PDB file of N, CA, C and O and ligand atoms in Angstrom:
ATOM      1  N   MET A   1     -29.023  54.173 -32.052  1.00  0.00           N
ATOM      2  CA  MET A   1     -27.608  53.960 -32.387  1.00  0.00           C
ATOM      3  C   MET A   1     -27.509  53.177 -33.690  1.00  0.00           C
ATOM      4  O   MET A   1     -28.251  52.232 -33.920  1.00  0.00           O
ATOM      5  N   ILE A   2     -26.587  53.592 -34.517  1.00  0.00           N
ATOM      6  CA  ILE A   2     -26.390  52.922 -35.793  1.00  0.00           C
ATOM      7  C   ILE A   2     -25.445  51.740 -35.584  1.00  0.00           C
ATOM      8  O   ILE A   2     -24.361  51.907 -35.054  1.00  0.00           O
ATOM      9  N   THR A   3     -25.880  50.569 -35.960  1.00  0.00           N
ATOM     10  CA  THR A   3     -24.994  49.425 -35.834  1.00  0.00           C
ATOM     11  C   THR A   3     -24.805  48.771 -37.193  1.00  0.00           C
ATOM     12  O   THR A   3     -25.652  48.027 -37.657  1.00  0.00           O
ATOM     13  N   VAL A   4     -23.708  49.090 -37.803  1.00  0.00           N
ATOM     14  CA  VAL A   4     -23.325  48.463 -39.062  1.00  0.00           C
ATOM     15  C   VAL A   4     -21.956  47.855 -38.833  1.00  0.00           C
ATOM     16  O   VAL A   4     -21.050  48.514 -38.329  1.00  0.00           O
ATOM     17  N   SER A   5     -21.812  46.588 -39.150  1.00  0.00           N
ATOM     18  CA  SER A   5     -20.522  45.935 -38.954  1.00  0.00           C
ATOM     19  C   SER A   5     -19.649  46.117 -40.185  1.00  0.00           C
ATOM     20  O   SER A   5     -20.123  46.054 -41.316  1.00  0.00           O
ATOM     21  N   CYS A   6     -18.378  46.321 -39.937  1.00  0.00           N
ATOM     22  CA  CYS A   6     -17.423  46.452 -41.022  1.00  0.00           C
ATOM     23  C   CYS A   6     -17.361  45.147 -41.807  1.00  0.00           C
ATOM     24  O   CYS A   6     -17.165  44.085 -41.219  1.00  0.00           O
ATOM     25  N   PRO A   7     -17.541  45.226 -43.129  1.00  0.00           N
ATOM     26  CA  PRO A   7     -17.493  44.002 -43.933  1.00  0.00           C
ATOM     27  C   PRO A   7     -16.100  43.381 -43.961  1.00  0.00           C
ATOM     28  O   PRO A   7     -15.952  42.202 -44.261  1.00  0.00           O
ATOM     29  N   ALA A   8     -15.083  44.165 -43.635  1.00  0.00           N
ATOM     30  CA  ALA A   8     -13.710  43.654 -43.705  1.00  0.00           C
ATOM     31  C   ALA A   8     -13.272  43.006 -42.401  1.00  0.00           C
ATOM     32  O   ALA A   8     -12.662  41.944 -42.403  1.00  0.00           O
ATOM     33  N   CYS A   9     -13.575  43.645 -41.239  1.00  0.00           N
ATOM     34  CA  CYS A   9     -13.040  43.132 -39.985  1.00  0.00           C
ATOM     35  C   CYS A   9     -14.127  42.847 -38.955  1.00  0.00           C
ATOM     36  O   CYS A   9     -13.841  42.306 -37.887  1.00  0.00           O
ATOM     37  N   GLY A  10     -15.384  43.233 -39.220  1.00  0.00           N
ATOM     38  CA  GLY A  10     -16.471  42.904 -38.312  1.00  0.00           C
ATOM     39  C   GLY A  10     -16.660  43.871 -37.162  1.00  0.00           C
ATOM     40  O   GLY A  10     -17.593  43.738 -36.383  1.00  0.00           O
ATOM     41  N   LYS A  11     -15.786  44.861 -37.042  1.00  0.00           N
ATOM     42  CA  LYS A  11     -15.929  45.867 -36.001  1.00  0.00           C
ATOM     43  C   LYS A  11     -17.049  46.836 -36.379  1.00  0.00           C
ATOM     44  O   LYS A  11     -17.360  46.984 -37.563  1.00  0.00           O
ATOM     45  N   PRO A  12     -17.654  47.491 -35.386  1.00  0.00           N
ATOM     46  CA  PRO A  12     -18.721  48.436 -35.734  1.00  0.00           C
ATOM     47  C   PRO A  12     -18.195  49.605 -36.553  1.00  0.00           C
ATOM     48  O   PRO A  12     -17.055  50.029 -36.371  1.00  0.00           O
ATOM     49  N   MET A  13     -19.031  50.089 -37.449  1.00  0.00           N
ATOM     50  CA  MET A  13     -18.654  51.247 -38.248  1.00  0.00           C
ATOM     51  C   MET A  13     -19.271  52.488 -37.630  1.00  0.00           C
ATOM     52  O   MET A  13     -20.332  52.428 -37.011  1.00  0.00           O
ATOM     53  N   ILE A  14     -18.600  53.602 -37.773  1.00  0.00           N
ATOM     54  CA  ILE A  14     -19.073  54.843 -37.180  1.00  0.00           C
ATOM     55  C   ILE A  14     -19.251  55.903 -38.261  1.00  0.00           C
ATOM     56  O   ILE A  14     -18.670  55.815 -39.335  1.00  0.00           O
ATOM     57  N   VAL A  15     -20.087  56.906 -37.932  1.00  0.00           N
ATOM     58  CA  VAL A  15     -20.374  57.966 -38.893  1.00  0.00           C
ATOM     59  C   VAL A  15     -19.188  58.923 -38.969  1.00  0.00           C
ATOM     60  O   VAL A  15     -18.690  59.396 -37.960  1.00  0.00           O
ATOM     61  N   ARG A  16     -18.739  59.155 -40.163  1.00  0.00           N
ATOM     62  CA  ARG A  16     -17.670  60.121 -40.387  1.00  0.00           C
ATOM     63  C   ARG A  16     -18.145  61.152 -41.398  1.00  0.00           C
ATOM     64  O   ARG A  16     -19.110  60.935 -42.108  1.00  0.00           O
ATOM     65  N   VAL A  17     -17.466  62.285 -41.458  1.00  0.00           N
ATOM     66  CA  VAL A  17     -17.830  63.332 -42.401  1.00  0.00           C
ATOM     67  C   VAL A  17     -16.651  63.609 -43.317  1.00  0.00           C
ATOM     68  O   VAL A  17     -15.525  63.804 -42.862  1.00  0.00           O
ATOM     69  N   ASN A  18     -16.929  63.588 -44.601  1.00  0.00           N
ATOM     70  CA  ASN A  18     -15.922  63.943 -45.587  1.00  0.00           C
ATOM     71  C   ASN A  18     -15.691  65.443 -45.518  1.00  0.00           C
ATOM     72  O   ASN A  18     -16.595  66.236 -45.775  1.00  0.00           O
ATOM     73  N   ARG A  19     -14.501  65.850 -45.148  1.00  0.00           N
ATOM     74  CA  ARG A  19     -14.239  67.267 -44.912  1.00  0.00           C
ATOM     75  C   ARG A  19     -14.296  68.101 -46.179  1.00  0.00           C
ATOM     76  O   ARG A  19     -14.515  69.298 -46.117  1.00  0.00           O
ATOM     77  N   SER A  20     -14.067  67.492 -47.326  1.00  0.00           N
ATOM     78  CA  SER A  20     -14.095  68.298 -48.551  1.00  0.00           C
ATOM     79  C   SER A  20     -15.507  68.426 -49.113  1.00  0.00           C
ATOM     80  O   SER A  20     -15.834  69.436 -49.714  1.00  0.00           O
ATOM     81  N   THR A  21     -16.351  67.409 -48.911  1.00  0.00           N
ATOM     82  CA  THR A  21     -17.694  67.498 -49.478  1.00  0.00           C
ATOM     83  C   THR A  21     -18.769  67.663 -48.408  1.00  0.00           C
ATOM     84  O   THR A  21     -19.920  67.916 -48.705  1.00  0.00           O
ATOM     85  N   ASP A  22     -18.398  67.521 -47.116  1.00  0.00           N
ATOM     86  CA  ASP A  22     -19.343  67.627 -46.003  1.00  0.00           C
ATOM     87  C   ASP A  22     -20.326  66.468 -45.977  1.00  0.00           C
ATOM     88  O   ASP A  22     -21.322  66.510 -45.274  1.00  0.00           O
ATOM     89  N   GLU A  23     -20.066  65.445 -46.770  1.00  0.00           N
ATOM     90  CA  GLU A  23     -20.973  64.313 -46.816  1.00  0.00           C
ATOM     91  C   GLU A  23     -20.637  63.300 -45.744  1.00  0.00           C
ATOM     92  O   GLU A  23     -19.483  63.025 -45.462  1.00  0.00           O
ATOM     93  N   GLU A  24     -21.692  62.745 -45.155  1.00  0.00           N
ATOM     94  CA  GLU A  24     -21.486  61.739 -44.128  1.00  0.00           C
ATOM     95  C   GLU A  24     -21.339  60.362 -44.753  1.00  0.00           C
ATOM     96  O   GLU A  24     -21.961  60.057 -45.764  1.00  0.00           O
ATOM     97  N   PHE A  25     -20.497  59.562 -44.153  1.00  0.00           N
ATOM     98  CA  PHE A  25     -20.352  58.193 -44.610  1.00  0.00           C
ATOM     99  C   PHE A  25     -19.978  57.343 -43.408  1.00  0.00           C
ATOM    100  O   PHE A  25     -19.708  57.864 -42.321  1.00  0.00           O
ATOM    101  N   LEU A  26     -19.991  56.036 -43.589  1.00  0.00           N
ATOM    102  CA  LEU A  26     -19.618  55.147 -42.506  1.00  0.00           C
ATOM    103  C   LEU A  26     -18.171  54.714 -42.679  1.00  0.00           C
ATOM    104  O   LEU A  26     -17.757  54.320 -43.755  1.00  0.00           O
ATOM    105  N   GLY A  27     -17.421  54.825 -41.612  1.00  0.00           N
ATOM    106  CA  GLY A  27     -16.031  54.383 -41.641  1.00  0.00           C
ATOM    107  C   GLY A  27     -15.793  53.392 -40.516  1.00  0.00           C
ATOM    108  O   GLY A  27     -16.446  53.441 -39.475  1.00  0.00           O
ATOM    109  N   CYS A  28     -14.881  52.487 -40.719  1.00  0.00           N
ATOM    110  CA  CYS A  28     -14.585  51.487 -39.705  1.00  0.00           C
ATOM    111  C   CYS A  28     -14.017  52.145 -38.456  1.00  0.00           C
ATOM    112  O   CYS A  28     -13.232  53.080 -38.529  1.00  0.00           O
ATOM    113  N   SER A  29     -14.447  51.658 -37.281  1.00  0.00           N
ATOM    114  CA  SER A  29     -13.950  52.233 -36.033  1.00  0.00           C
ATOM    115  C   SER A  29     -12.492  51.857 -35.792  1.00  0.00           C
ATOM    116  O   SER A  29     -11.853  52.386 -34.901  1.00  0.00           O
ATOM    117  N   GLU A  30     -11.987  50.926 -36.568  1.00  0.00           N
ATOM    118  CA  GLU A  30     -10.580  50.537 -36.450  1.00  0.00           C
ATOM    119  C   GLU A  30      -9.667  51.395 -37.316  1.00  0.00           C
ATOM    120  O   GLU A  30      -8.456  51.174 -37.366  1.00  0.00           O
ATOM    121  N   TRP A  31     -10.263  52.363 -38.016  1.00  0.00           N
ATOM    122  CA  TRP A  31      -9.449  53.256 -38.816  1.00  0.00           C
ATOM    123  C   TRP A  31      -8.407  53.922 -37.929  1.00  0.00           C
ATOM    124  O   TRP A  31      -8.752  54.292 -36.812  1.00  0.00           O
ATOM    125  N   PRO A  32      -7.168  54.120 -38.296  1.00  0.00           N
ATOM    126  CA  PRO A  32      -6.613  53.895 -39.639  1.00  0.00           C
ATOM    127  C   PRO A  32      -6.097  52.471 -39.893  1.00  0.00           C
ATOM    128  O   PRO A  32      -5.580  52.212 -40.961  1.00  0.00           O
ATOM    129  N   LYS A  33      -6.275  51.586 -38.903  1.00  0.00           N
ATOM    130  CA  LYS A  33      -5.818  50.208 -39.130  1.00  0.00           C
ATOM    131  C   LYS A  33      -6.614  49.558 -40.248  1.00  0.00           C
ATOM    132  O   LYS A  33      -6.098  48.806 -41.060  1.00  0.00           O
ATOM    133  N   CYS A  34      -7.930  49.806 -40.247  1.00  0.00           N
ATOM    134  CA  CYS A  34      -8.804  49.268 -41.282  1.00  0.00           C
ATOM    135  C   CYS A  34      -9.424  50.441 -42.016  1.00  0.00           C
ATOM    136  O   CYS A  34     -10.024  51.314 -41.391  1.00  0.00           O
ATOM    137  N   LYS A  35      -9.255  50.493 -43.310  1.00  0.00           N
ATOM    138  CA  LYS A  35      -9.698  51.664 -44.068  1.00  0.00           C
ATOM    139  C   LYS A  35     -11.014  51.416 -44.796  1.00  0.00           C
ATOM    140  O   LYS A  35     -11.338  52.107 -45.759  1.00  0.00           O
ATOM    141  N   GLU A  36     -11.787  50.447 -44.307  1.00  0.00           N
ATOM    142  CA  GLU A  36     -13.063  50.136 -44.947  1.00  0.00           C
ATOM    143  C   GLU A  36     -14.042  51.303 -44.754  1.00  0.00           C
ATOM    144  O   GLU A  36     -14.169  51.835 -43.662  1.00  0.00           O
ATOM    145  N   THR A  37     -14.720  51.680 -45.817  1.00  0.00           N
ATOM    146  CA  THR A  37     -15.765  52.694 -45.713  1.00  0.00           C
ATOM    147  C   THR A  37     -16.975  52.244 -46.503  1.00  0.00           C
ATOM    148  O   THR A  37     -16.875  51.401 -47.397  1.00  0.00           O
ATOM    149  N   ARG A  38     -18.126  52.777 -46.132  1.00  0.00           N
ATOM    150  CA  ARG A  38     -19.344  52.491 -46.878  1.00  0.00           C
ATOM    151  C   ARG A  38     -20.124  53.782 -47.005  1.00  0.00           C
ATOM    152  O   ARG A  38     -20.073  54.621 -46.112  1.00  0.00           O
ATOM    153  N   PRO A  39     -20.869  53.922 -48.104  1.00  0.00           N
ATOM    154  CA  PRO A  39     -21.739  55.097 -48.191  1.00  0.00           C
ATOM    155  C   PRO A  39     -22.807  55.024 -47.118  1.00  0.00           C
ATOM    156  O   PRO A  39     -23.189  53.930 -46.688  1.00  0.00           O
ATOM    157  N   MET A  40     -23.244  56.162 -46.634  1.00  0.00           N
ATOM    158  CA  MET A  40     -24.275  56.191 -45.615  1.00  0.00           C
ATOM    159  C   MET A  40     -25.555  55.553 -46.145  1.00  0.00           C
ATOM    160  O   MET A  40     -26.062  55.943 -47.179  1.00  0.00           O
ATOM    161  N   PRO A  41     -26.097  54.555 -45.432  1.00  0.00           N
ATOM    162  CA  PRO A  41     -27.355  53.946 -45.888  1.00  0.00           C
ATOM    163  C   PRO A  41     -28.479  54.981 -45.920  1.00  0.00           C
ATOM    164  O   PRO A  41     -28.550  55.845 -45.044  1.00  0.00           O
ATOM    165  N   GLU A  42     -29.355  54.879 -46.909  1.00  0.00           N
ATOM    166  CA  GLU A  42     -30.408  55.878 -47.081  1.00  0.00           C
ATOM    167  C   GLU A  42     -31.295  56.025 -45.855  1.00  0.00           C
ATOM    168  O   GLU A  42     -31.652  57.127 -45.461  1.00  0.00           O
ATOM    169  N   ASP A  43     -31.639  54.912 -45.203  1.00  0.00           N
ATOM    170  CA  ASP A  43     -32.550  55.014 -44.056  1.00  0.00           C
ATOM    171  C   ASP A  43     -31.886  55.726 -42.886  1.00  0.00           C
ATOM    172  O   ASP A  43     -32.530  56.477 -42.162  1.00  0.00           O
ATOM    173  N   VAL A  44     -30.592  55.517 -42.728  1.00  0.00           N
ATOM    174  CA  VAL A  44     -29.870  56.212 -41.659  1.00  0.00           C
ATOM    175  C   VAL A  44     -29.808  57.694 -41.963  1.00  0.00           C
ATOM    176  O   VAL A  44     -30.001  58.545 -41.098  1.00  0.00           O
ATOM    177  N   LYS A  45     -29.567  58.017 -43.228  1.00  0.00           N
ATOM    178  CA  LYS A  45     -29.494  59.403 -43.646  1.00  0.00           C
ATOM    179  C   LYS A  45     -30.802  60.123 -43.341  1.00  0.00           C
ATOM    180  O   LYS A  45     -30.834  61.226 -42.832  1.00  0.00           O
ATOM    181  N   MET A  46     -31.920  59.454 -43.650  1.00  0.00           N
ATOM    182  CA  MET A  46     -33.227  60.064 -43.409  1.00  0.00           C
ATOM    183  C   MET A  46     -33.471  60.243 -41.925  1.00  0.00           C
ATOM    184  O   MET A  46     -34.030  61.236 -41.490  1.00  0.00           O
ATOM    185  N   ARG A  47     -33.053  59.254 -41.131  1.00  0.00           N
ATOM    186  CA  ARG A  47     -33.247  59.361 -39.684  1.00  0.00           C
ATOM    187  C   ARG A  47     -32.478  60.559 -39.127  1.00  0.00           C
ATOM    188  O   ARG A  47     -32.967  61.291 -38.293  1.00  0.00           O
ATOM    189  N   LEU A  48     -31.261  60.765 -39.628  1.00  0.00           N
ATOM    190  CA  LEU A  48     -30.464  61.889 -39.145  1.00  0.00           C
ATOM    191  C   LEU A  48     -31.039  63.207 -39.628  1.00  0.00           C
ATOM    192  O   LEU A  48     -31.083  64.182 -38.894  1.00  0.00           O
ATOM    193  N   ALA A  49     -31.529  63.226 -40.866  1.00  0.00           N
ATOM    194  CA  ALA A  49     -32.099  64.442 -41.420  1.00  0.00           C
ATOM    195  C   ALA A  49     -33.384  64.814 -40.692  1.00  0.00           C
ATOM    196  O   ALA A  49     -33.725  65.975 -40.559  1.00  0.00           O
ATOM    197  N   GLY A  50     -34.100  63.815 -40.206  1.00  0.00           N
ATOM    198  CA  GLY A  50     -35.348  64.063 -39.500  1.00  0.00           C
ATOM    199  C   GLY A  50     -35.144  64.257 -38.011  1.00  0.00           C
ATOM    200  O   GLY A  50     -35.989  63.876 -37.217  1.00  0.00           O
ATOM    201  N   ALA A  51     -34.026  64.845 -37.634  1.00  0.00           N
ATOM    202  CA  ALA A  51     -33.660  65.005 -36.236  1.00  0.00           C
ATOM    203  C   ALA A  51     -34.769  65.534 -35.323  1.00  0.00           C
ATOM    204  O   ALA A  51     -34.909  65.046 -34.216  1.00  0.00           O
ATOM    205  N   PRO A  52     -35.566  66.539 -35.758  1.00  0.00           N
ATOM    206  CA  PRO A  52     -36.577  67.090 -34.839  1.00  0.00           C
ATOM    207  C   PRO A  52     -37.612  66.056 -34.387  1.00  0.00           C
ATOM    208  O   PRO A  52     -38.212  66.220 -33.334  1.00  0.00           O
ATOM    209  N   THR A  53     -37.814  65.008 -35.163  1.00  0.00           N
ATOM    210  CA  THR A  53     -38.824  64.018 -34.797  1.00  0.00           C
ATOM    211  C   THR A  53     -38.194  62.746 -34.216  1.00  0.00           C
ATOM    212  O   THR A  53     -38.877  61.778 -33.983  1.00  0.00           O
ATOM    213  N   LEU A  54     -36.883  62.777 -34.005  1.00  0.00           N
ATOM    214  CA  LEU A  54     -36.226  61.604 -33.436  1.00  0.00           C
ATOM    215  C   LEU A  54     -36.803  61.274 -32.068  1.00  0.00           C
ATOM    216  O   LEU A  54     -36.867  62.135 -31.189  1.00  0.00           O
ATOM    217  N   PRO A  55     -37.237  60.058 -31.860  1.00  0.00           N
ATOM    218  CA  PRO A  55     -37.747  59.696 -30.537  1.00  0.00           C
ATOM    219  C   PRO A  55     -36.627  59.739 -29.518  1.00  0.00           C
ATOM    220  O   PRO A  55     -35.503  59.344 -29.790  1.00  0.00           O
ATOM    221  N   GLY A  56     -36.945  60.233 -28.338  1.00  0.00           N
ATOM    222  CA  GLY A  56     -35.967  60.265 -27.275  1.00  0.00           C
ATOM    223  C   GLY A  56     -35.083  61.488 -27.285  1.00  0.00           C
ATOM    224  O   GLY A  56     -34.177  61.600 -26.490  1.00  0.00           O
ATOM    225  N   PHE A  57     -35.385  62.434 -28.180  1.00  0.00           N
ATOM    226  CA  PHE A  57     -34.583  63.651 -28.203  1.00  0.00           C
ATOM    227  C   PHE A  57     -35.423  64.840 -27.767  1.00  0.00           C
ATOM    228  O   PHE A  57     -36.584  64.924 -28.092  1.00  0.00           O
TER     229      PHE A  57
HETATM  230 ZN1  LIG B   1     -12.889  47.307 -40.446  1.00  0.00          ZN
END
């Protein structure tokens, strides 16, 4: 599970997908109340891209 805290409100951030570019990014789980977003961290991106080798799947 990805645990990144929102820098603005401290709530956990969740993976969202930009519908126009198909790119994943992190958005605050309090959205639309909190509109904080962050680019997907590189290590998380690699973990998701390497899905076939994910432990526990
Ligand atoms: Zn937030």
